[in-house]
């Protein structure tokens, strides 16, 4: 017997619900974007300077933790569905939709804008795959929904740093 990714499986092995190639591809898109968000959040965390540095530095830690935990949730869900997650650096770099952050110091205002843009890029990916994921596996869609909710809240908190009324 062969899995959705073409891997051979022992026919005596007990199986449950398995991800289709489409579900696996959608979850892989989410995985690479979450990994990239985690990495870029840490890059910004190390290189932010200026007014409200400490507050933003700590907010970036919250975002990094959320992205890292969410990427692990997606990867483990993929494995539970007999899909194979690929979080290697070359795969992430080649397939992420998250815009790159230049590798030098940035003031807090710039970091807020760049990281908020990065968060919304991940949310866009999550929203783009949500309905297809839901049609095949509502349980996984619930996880995707929770990630959308969490990231949109973090984006709101971040972008509020730059808001003027």
mmCIF file of N, CA and C in Angstrom, residues 1 25 44 56 74 106-107 155 165:
data_model
loop_
_atom_site.group_PDB
_atom_site.id
_atom_site.type_symbol
_atom_site.label_atom_id
_atom_site.label_comp_id
_atom_site.label_asym_id
_atom_site.label_seq_id
_atom_site.Cartn_x
_atom_site.Cartn_y
_atom_site.Cartn_z
ATOM 1 N N UNK A 1 0.846 -1.164 0.000
ATOM 2 C CA UNK A 1 0.000 0.000 0.000
ATOM 3 C C UNK A 1 0.897 1.235 0.000
ATOM 4 N N UNK A 25 -0.586 19.282 1.128
ATOM 5 C CA UNK A 25 0.012 20.484 0.525
ATOM 6 C C UNK A 25 -0.444 21.746 1.242
ATOM 7 N N UNK A 44 13.912 39.974 14.174
ATOM 8 C CA UNK A 44 13.485 41.320 14.566
ATOM 9 C C UNK A 44 13.733 41.546 16.065
ATOM 10 N N UNK A 56 8.317 46.102 22.888
ATOM 11 C CA UNK A 56 8.263 45.408 21.596
ATOM 12 C C UNK A 56 9.109 44.139 21.633
ATOM 13 N N UNK A 74 0.928 21.996 13.751
ATOM 14 C CA UNK A 74 0.639 21.624 12.357
ATOM 15 C C UNK A 74 1.464 20.412 11.941
ATOM 16 N N UNK A 106 16.716 47.730 13.084
ATOM 17 C CA UNK A 106 15.535 48.492 12.669
ATOM 18 C C UNK A 106 14.962 49.176 13.893
ATOM 19 N N UNK A 107 14.407 50.373 13.662
ATOM 20 C CA UNK A 107 13.768 51.038 14.794
ATOM 21 C C UNK A 107 12.426 50.368 15.078
ATOM 22 N N UNK A 155 -1.333 40.499 15.906
ATOM 23 C CA UNK A 155 -1.135 41.585 14.931
ATOM 24 C C UNK A 155 -1.773 42.871 15.436
ATOM 25 N N UNK A 165 -3.966 58.504 17.493
ATOM 26 C CA UNK A 165 -5.356 58.961 17.450
ATOM 27 C C UNK A 165 -5.421 60.439 17.763
#
